[in-house]
Amino acid sequence: MSFKTLMLAASATAMIAAGASAETLRWARAGDALTLDPHAQNEGPTSAMAHQIMETLVMRDHSGALVPSLATEWAPSEENPNVWVFKLREGVTFHDGAEFDSEDVVFSLNRAMTPDSDYKELLASVKEVRAPDKFTVEIETDGPNPIMPNNLTNMFMMDKGWAEANNAVKVQDYEGGEDTFAAKNANGTGPYKLVSREPDVKTVLAANETYWGKDEFPLQVTEIVYTPIQNAATRVAALLSGEVDFIQDVPVQDLERVAGTDGLDVRTAPQNRVIFFGMNMGDADLTSDSVDGKNPLADVRVRQAMSKAINRDAIQQVVMRGQSAPAGMISPPFVNGWDADMDASSSTDIEGAKALMAEAGYPDGFSLTLNCPNDRYINDEAICQAAVGMLAQIGITVNLDAKPKAQHFPLINNLETDFYMLGWGVPTYDSEYIFNFLVHSKGEKYGSWNGTRYSNPELDSKIVALASETDLPARDQQIGDIWQVVQDEQLYIPIHHQVLNWGMKSGVGTIVEPEDSPKIKYFEMN
């Protein structure tokens, strides 16, 4: 099945009707949420868990549409184009019974803008958050921001009083190894409340009996038992045996087996995520290579050679068994600014790669360490293993260091890796999100996931300007110009766009959510 066909199939998949009853959903995937602190880690499984317990002002439903959540309406201010006005839902309470109001929103957004927050890039243009009354919030930005609501779909609201009472005002310093009350406990307004949590073992959630959305969502799942199962064979065996009801990441080698089992379904859709390699091009010397006194990755010809050495078609056919779409840019097709020609620009050319290596002064290559997660993306370690062999063809000896994502991601954030795998989803569906996190120089407000050490002040200014450009055709042109620099500089080595394969009991009613972030309140059970 082609990638375009999958995209059409995603929207055509029907929901399974079911009657309401008390139901436990036993849910598994390869990795656990890294933390329960809602602002500490901008990471898929972490956000997916948070969406069950906490809520945002606006959210995306399972079709990807922007819909109301804790805000019922929003619009630019008629008096000041730099201000967005959000009207809050009344009658909402946190799990401990405290009332939700504008004070909690001001607190949560200010918290999300602090240095340890992994969401600060989304609010980098915010000048002030204020509450003119109990159920109105105003967000003022440095210039009009046309996509501010899109930036809030994973911006979770906390209870100010609960945070103050439990020493949770400060965001957890996850990369620094800090452990906090908010990392292990949660008090949200969401459809499910935390019952128990054993990190990397099991998390149990129970239905929130006072949830505001009881009449708006199916809410047929009354208990969630979430179990991270890193081993792919064990995860599939748990589904086949009935030990779990739903797994998000059916291994590609087991798709036919699961789909052919009575009572089980595989539901497939393209994901809003691209997988790629990042390279330390900014340091004067690397710590993990065999070249003394200089950085071979600082030469764009070396970066281009490495990209040409990667055989994306082979990875698609052999490693992914057809369940991916080769990528030439680090943007999924869902995203404003994605360009078909750029995405088709990557090609395998071993002889051309060797010529570039020789031209750059490395005819015999060099050695380098590749850091890779082994429990985050589909076949992540296997992709890295394939890349090791491909890069060897142009003289680059790669030493693979694969480890769980909880140890892998801090290497990127703390600038402790020279060559690494990363995947990136785009919840805003706009290129500015990619640029803010991955292209802008790493600093106080931007670039928290830019492990390349790339810094271009002129490009930084263009990225920042996107937040206040209201002439959308002009903004799109600026986005295209930034993408051209990213492509010309070979900032990253795109690999592929992921395809999602959710495996579940046939009676579980849901379509596949393109961000791989199931919101269980939409599930129907039969």
Coordinates of C-alpha atoms in Angstrom, one line a residue, residues 85-448:
V85 CA -8.4 36.1 23.8
F86 CA -9.5 32.7 25.2
K87 CA -12.8 32.2 26.9
L88 CA -12.6 29.3 29.4
R89 CA -15.0 26.5 30.1
E90 CA -16.9 27.1 33.3
G91 CA -17.8 24.4 35.9
V92 CA -14.5 22.4 35.4
T93 CA -12.7 21.0 38.4
F94 CA -9.4 19.3 38.9
H95 CA -9.3 15.7 40.2
D96 CA -8.9 17.0 43.8
G97 CA -12.1 19.1 43.5
A98 CA -10.4 22.5 43.0
E99 CA -12.0 24.8 40.5
F100 CA -10.3 25.5 37.2
D101 CA -10.1 29.1 36.2
S102 CA -7.9 31.7 34.5
E103 CA -5.4 31.9 37.4
D104 CA -4.4 28.3 36.6
V105 CA -3.9 29.1 32.9
V106 CA -1.7 32.1 33.7
F107 CA 0.3 30.0 36.1
S108 CA 0.6 27.0 33.6
L109 CA 1.7 29.1 30.6
N110 CA 4.2 31.1 32.7
R111 CA 5.6 27.8 34.0
A112 CA 5.9 26.5 30.5
M113 CA 8.0 29.5 29.5
T114 CA 10.7 28.8 32.2
P115 CA 14.2 27.6 31.3
D116 CA 13.6 23.9 32.2
S117 CA 10.4 23.7 30.2
D118 CA 10.6 21.6 27.0
Y119 CA 7.8 23.7 25.6
K120 CA 9.2 27.2 25.8
E121 CA 9.8 27.4 22.0
L122 CA 6.0 27.3 21.5
L123 CA 5.6 30.3 23.7
A124 CA 8.8 32.2 22.6
S125 CA 6.8 35.1 21.1
V126 CA 4.6 35.6 24.2
K127 CA 5.1 38.9 26.0
E128 CA 2.5 38.5 28.7
V129 CA -0.3 36.2 29.9
R130 CA -3.0 37.9 31.9
A131 CA -6.5 37.2 33.3
P132 CA -8.9 40.1 32.9
D133 CA -11.6 38.0 34.7
K134 CA -12.1 34.5 36.1
F135 CA -12.9 32.8 32.8
T136 CA -11.0 34.9 30.3
V137 CA -7.3 34.8 29.4
E138 CA -5.3 37.1 27.2
I139 CA -2.1 36.1 25.6
E140 CA -0.1 39.0 24.2
T141 CA 2.7 38.4 21.8
D142 CA 5.5 40.5 20.2
G143 CA 3.5 41.3 17.1
P144 CA 0.5 39.4 15.8
N145 CA 0.8 35.6 16.0
P146 CA -1.4 34.0 13.4
I147 CA -0.9 30.4 14.7
M148 CA -0.9 30.8 18.5
P149 CA -3.9 28.4 19.1
N150 CA -2.0 25.7 17.1
N151 CA 0.9 26.1 19.6
L152 CA -1.3 25.1 22.6
T153 CA -2.5 21.6 21.7
N154 CA 0.1 20.0 24.0
M155 CA 0.3 22.9 26.5
F156 CA -1.2 21.2 29.6
M157 CA -2.9 23.1 32.4
M158 CA -2.0 22.6 36.0
D159 CA -3.7 23.6 39.3
K160 CA -1.8 26.5 40.7
G161 CA -2.8 25.8 44.2
W162 CA -1.8 22.1 43.9
A163 CA 1.6 23.0 42.5
E164 CA 2.3 25.5 45.2
A165 CA 1.2 23.1 48.0
N166 CA 3.5 20.3 46.6
N167 CA 6.6 22.3 45.7
A168 CA 5.9 21.8 42.0
V169 CA 6.0 25.4 40.8
K170 CA 9.3 24.8 39.1
V171 CA 9.5 22.5 36.1
Q172 CA 11.5 19.3 36.6
D173 CA 15.0 19.4 35.3
Y174 CA 14.7 16.1 33.5
E175 CA 18.0 16.3 31.6
G176 CA 19.8 17.2 34.9
G177 CA 18.4 14.0 36.6
E178 CA 16.1 15.8 39.0
D179 CA 13.2 14.0 40.6
T180 CA 10.2 16.0 41.8
F181 CA 6.7 15.5 43.2
A182 CA 5.2 16.5 39.8
A183 CA 7.3 13.9 38.0
K184 CA 5.4 11.1 39.9
N185 CA 2.0 12.6 40.7
A186 CA -0.6 14.5 38.7
N187 CA -3.8 16.5 39.3
G188 CA -5.5 17.4 36.1
T189 CA -8.9 18.1 34.7
G190 CA -8.8 15.2 32.3
P191 CA -11.1 12.2 31.8
Y192 CA -8.9 9.9 33.8
K193 CA -7.1 10.3 37.2
L194 CA -3.9 8.7 38.3
V195 CA -4.4 5.7 40.6
S196 CA -0.9 4.3 40.7
R197 CA 2.4 4.6 38.8
E198 CA 5.5 2.4 38.7
P199 CA 7.8 4.0 36.1
D200 CA 8.7 1.5 33.3
V201 CA 6.4 -1.1 34.9
K202 CA 2.7 -0.1 35.1
T203 CA 0.5 3.0 35.3
V204 CA -3.2 2.7 36.3
L205 CA -5.8 5.3 35.6
A206 CA -9.4 5.4 36.6
A207 CA -12.3 7.4 35.1
N208 CA -12.8 10.9 36.5
E209 CA -16.4 10.7 37.7
T210 CA -16.8 14.5 37.7
Y211 CA -15.4 15.0 34.2
W212 CA -17.0 18.0 32.3
G213 CA -17.1 16.1 29.0
K214 CA -19.3 13.2 30.1
D215 CA -22.0 14.1 27.6
E216 CA -19.6 15.0 24.8
F217 CA -17.3 11.9 24.5
P218 CA -18.0 8.1 24.5
L219 CA -15.9 7.6 27.8
Q220 CA -16.6 3.9 27.6
V221 CA -13.2 3.0 29.0
T222 CA -13.5 3.3 32.8
E223 CA -10.0 2.0 33.7
I224 CA -6.7 2.2 31.9
V225 CA -3.8 -0.2 32.7
Y226 CA -0.8 1.0 30.8
T227 CA 2.2 -1.4 30.5
P228 CA 5.4 -0.5 28.6
I229 CA 6.8 -3.6 26.9
Q230 CA 10.1 -2.8 25.2
N231 CA 10.7 -6.3 23.6
A232 CA 8.7 -6.5 20.4
A233 CA 8.1 -10.2 20.5
T234 CA 6.8 -10.0 24.0
R235 CA 4.6 -7.1 23.2
V236 CA 3.0 -9.0 20.3
A237 CA 2.6 -12.1 22.4
A238 CA 0.8 -10.1 25.0
L239 CA -1.7 -8.9 22.4
L240 CA -2.1 -12.4 20.8
S241 CA -2.7 -14.0 24.2
G242 CA -5.2 -11.4 25.3
E243 CA -3.0 -10.1 28.0
V244 CA -3.4 -6.6 26.5
D245 CA -6.1 -5.1 24.4
F246 CA -4.2 -2.4 22.4
I247 CA -0.6 -1.9 21.3
Q248 CA 0.5 1.2 19.5
D249 CA 3.5 -0.2 17.8
V250 CA 3.0 -3.6 16.1
P251 CA 6.4 -4.6 14.7
V252 CA 6.4 -4.6 10.9
Q253 CA 7.4 -8.3 10.8
D254 CA 4.3 -9.2 12.8
L255 CA 1.6 -7.2 10.9
E256 CA 0.2 -10.1 8.9
R257 CA 0.3 -12.4 11.9
V258 CA -1.7 -10.0 14.0
A259 CA -4.1 -9.0 11.2
G260 CA -4.8 -12.6 10.4
T261 CA -5.7 -13.5 14.0
D262 CA -9.4 -13.8 14.7
G263 CA -10.6 -11.1 17.0
L264 CA -7.6 -8.8 16.3
D265 CA -7.2 -5.8 14.0
V266 CA -4.3 -3.8 12.6
R267 CA -5.2 -0.2 11.8
T268 CA -2.8 1.7 9.8
A269 CA -2.2 5.4 9.0
P270 CA 0.7 7.7 8.0
Q271 CA 2.2 9.4 11.1
N272 CA 2.9 13.1 11.5
R273 CA 6.5 12.2 12.2
V274 CA 9.9 12.0 10.3
I275 CA 12.9 10.0 11.4
F276 CA 16.4 11.5 10.8
F277 CA 20.0 11.7 12.0
G278 CA 21.6 14.8 13.5
M279 CA 25.3 15.7 13.3
N280 CA 27.5 17.9 15.5
M281 CA 28.7 20.3 12.9
G282 CA 29.4 23.2 15.3
D283 CA 32.1 22.1 17.7
A284 CA 35.8 22.6 16.7
D285 CA 36.5 19.0 17.5
L286 CA 34.5 15.9 18.1
T287 CA 34.8 13.6 21.1
S288 CA 33.8 10.4 19.5
D289 CA 35.6 10.4 16.2
S290 CA 39.1 9.3 15.1
V291 CA 40.1 12.7 13.6
D292 CA 42.3 14.8 15.9
G293 CA 42.1 18.5 16.1
K294 CA 39.2 19.1 13.7
N295 CA 35.6 18.3 13.1
P296 CA 34.9 16.4 9.9
L297 CA 31.1 17.0 10.3
A298 CA 31.7 20.8 10.0
D299 CA 32.3 20.3 6.3
V300 CA 29.0 20.2 4.4
R301 CA 30.6 17.9 1.8
V302 CA 31.0 15.2 4.5
R303 CA 27.4 15.7 5.6
Q304 CA 26.2 15.4 2.0
A305 CA 28.3 12.3 1.5
M306 CA 26.8 10.7 4.6
S307 CA 23.3 11.4 3.3
K308 CA 24.1 10.0 -0.1
A309 CA 25.4 6.8 1.5
I310 CA 22.1 6.1 3.2
N311 CA 19.9 3.8 1.0
R312 CA 16.4 4.8 2.1
D313 CA 14.7 2.4 -0.3
A314 CA 16.6 -0.5 1.2
I315 CA 15.6 0.6 4.7
Q316 CA 12.0 0.9 3.6
Q317 CA 12.0 -2.5 1.9
V318 CA 14.1 -4.6 4.3
V319 CA 14.0 -3.0 7.7
M320 CA 10.5 -1.5 7.6
R321 CA 9.0 -4.0 5.2
G322 CA 7.3 -1.3 3.2
Q323 CA 5.9 0.5 6.3
S324 CA 7.7 3.9 5.7
A325 CA 8.1 6.6 3.1
P326 CA 11.6 7.7 2.3
A327 CA 12.2 11.3 3.2
G328 CA 14.3 14.1 1.8
M329 CA 13.4 16.8 4.4
I330 CA 12.7 16.7 8.1
S331 CA 9.0 17.7 7.7
P332 CA 6.1 15.3 7.5
P333 CA 3.7 15.9 4.5
F334 CA 1.0 17.0 6.9
V335 CA 2.9 20.2 7.7
N336 CA 2.6 23.7 6.2
G337 CA 5.9 24.3 4.3
W338 CA 6.4 20.7 3.3
D339 CA 7.7 20.6 -0.3
A340 CA 7.3 17.5 -2.5
D341 CA 10.5 18.2 -4.5
M342 CA 12.6 18.7 -1.4
D343 CA 11.1 15.5 0.1
A344 CA 12.1 13.6 -3.0
S345 CA 15.6 15.0 -3.1
S346 CA 17.5 12.3 -1.2
S347 CA 19.2 9.7 -3.4
T348 CA 21.7 7.0 -2.8
D349 CA 25.0 7.6 -4.7
I350 CA 28.0 5.7 -3.2
E351 CA 30.5 6.9 -5.8
G352 CA 29.3 10.5 -5.5
A353 CA 29.6 10.2 -1.7
K354 CA 33.2 8.8 -2.0
A355 CA 34.1 11.7 -4.3
L356 CA 32.8 14.2 -1.7
M357 CA 34.7 12.5 1.1
A358 CA 37.9 12.7 -0.9
E359 CA 37.2 16.3 -1.9
A360 CA 36.7 17.2 1.8
G361 CA 40.1 15.6 2.7
Y362 CA 38.8 12.3 4.1
P363 CA 39.4 9.7 1.3
D364 CA 40.0 7.0 3.8
G365 CA 37.1 8.0 6.0
F366 CA 37.1 8.1 9.8
S367 CA 35.3 6.5 12.8
L368 CA 32.4 8.0 14.7
T369 CA 29.9 6.9 17.4
L370 CA 26.2 6.9 16.5
N371 CA 23.8 7.2 19.5
C372 CA 20.4 5.6 18.9
P373 CA 17.3 4.8 21.0
N374 CA 16.1 1.2 21.2
D375 CA 12.6 1.8 22.5
R376 CA 11.2 4.9 20.9
Y377 CA 10.7 4.7 17.2
I378 CA 9.6 1.8 14.9
N379 CA 12.7 -0.4 14.4
D380 CA 14.9 2.4 15.7
E381 CA 17.9 0.3 16.5
A382 CA 17.5 -1.8 13.3
I383 CA 17.6 1.4 11.2
C384 CA 20.8 2.5 13.0
Q385 CA 22.3 -0.9 12.4
A386 CA 21.5 -0.6 8.7
A387 CA 23.1 2.8 8.6
V388 CA 26.3 1.5 10.1
G389 CA 26.8 -0.8 7.1
M390 CA 25.8 1.8 4.6
L391 CA 28.2 4.4 5.9
A392 CA 31.0 1.8 6.0
Q393 CA 30.8 1.8 2.2
I394 CA 32.3 5.3 2.1
G395 CA 34.9 4.6 4.7
I396 CA 33.1 5.8 7.9
T397 CA 33.3 3.3 10.6
V398 CA 30.3 3.8 12.9
N399 CA 30.3 2.5 16.5
L400 CA 26.7 2.0 17.4
D401 CA 25.6 2.9 21.0
A402 CA 21.9 2.0 21.4
K403 CA 20.1 2.6 24.7
P404 CA 16.6 3.3 26.1
K405 CA 15.2 6.7 25.3
A406 CA 15.4 7.8 28.9
Q407 CA 19.2 7.7 28.5
H408 CA 19.3 8.7 24.9
F409 CA 17.4 12.0 24.8
P410 CA 19.5 13.7 27.5
L411 CA 22.6 13.2 25.3
I412 CA 21.0 15.4 22.7
N413 CA 19.6 18.0 25.1
N414 CA 22.9 18.2 26.9
L415 CA 25.1 18.3 23.7
E416 CA 26.8 15.0 24.6
T417 CA 26.5 13.3 21.3
D418 CA 28.2 13.9 17.9
F419 CA 25.9 11.8 15.7
Y420 CA 22.4 10.7 16.8
M421 CA 18.9 9.5 15.7
L422 CA 15.9 11.6 16.4
G423 CA 12.2 11.6 15.3
W424 CA 10.1 14.7 15.1
G425 CA 6.3 15.1 15.1
V426 CA 4.7 18.5 14.4
P427 CA 1.5 19.0 16.5
T428 CA 1.1 22.6 15.2
Y429 CA 1.1 21.3 11.6
D430 CA 3.4 24.3 10.7
S431 CA 7.1 24.5 9.8
E432 CA 7.8 27.2 12.4
Y433 CA 7.6 24.4 15.1
I434 CA 10.4 22.5 13.4
F435 CA 12.6 25.6 13.0
N436 CA 12.1 26.8 16.6
F437 CA 13.2 23.5 18.1
L438 CA 15.6 22.0 15.5
V439 CA 17.1 24.8 13.4
H440 CA 17.3 28.0 15.5
S441 CA 20.5 28.4 17.6
K442 CA 20.2 26.6 21.0
G443 CA 19.5 29.2 23.6
E444 CA 17.2 30.4 26.3
K445 CA 14.0 30.4 24.3
Y446 CA 14.8 28.4 21.2
G447 CA 16.7 25.4 19.9
S448 CA 16.3 23.0 22.8

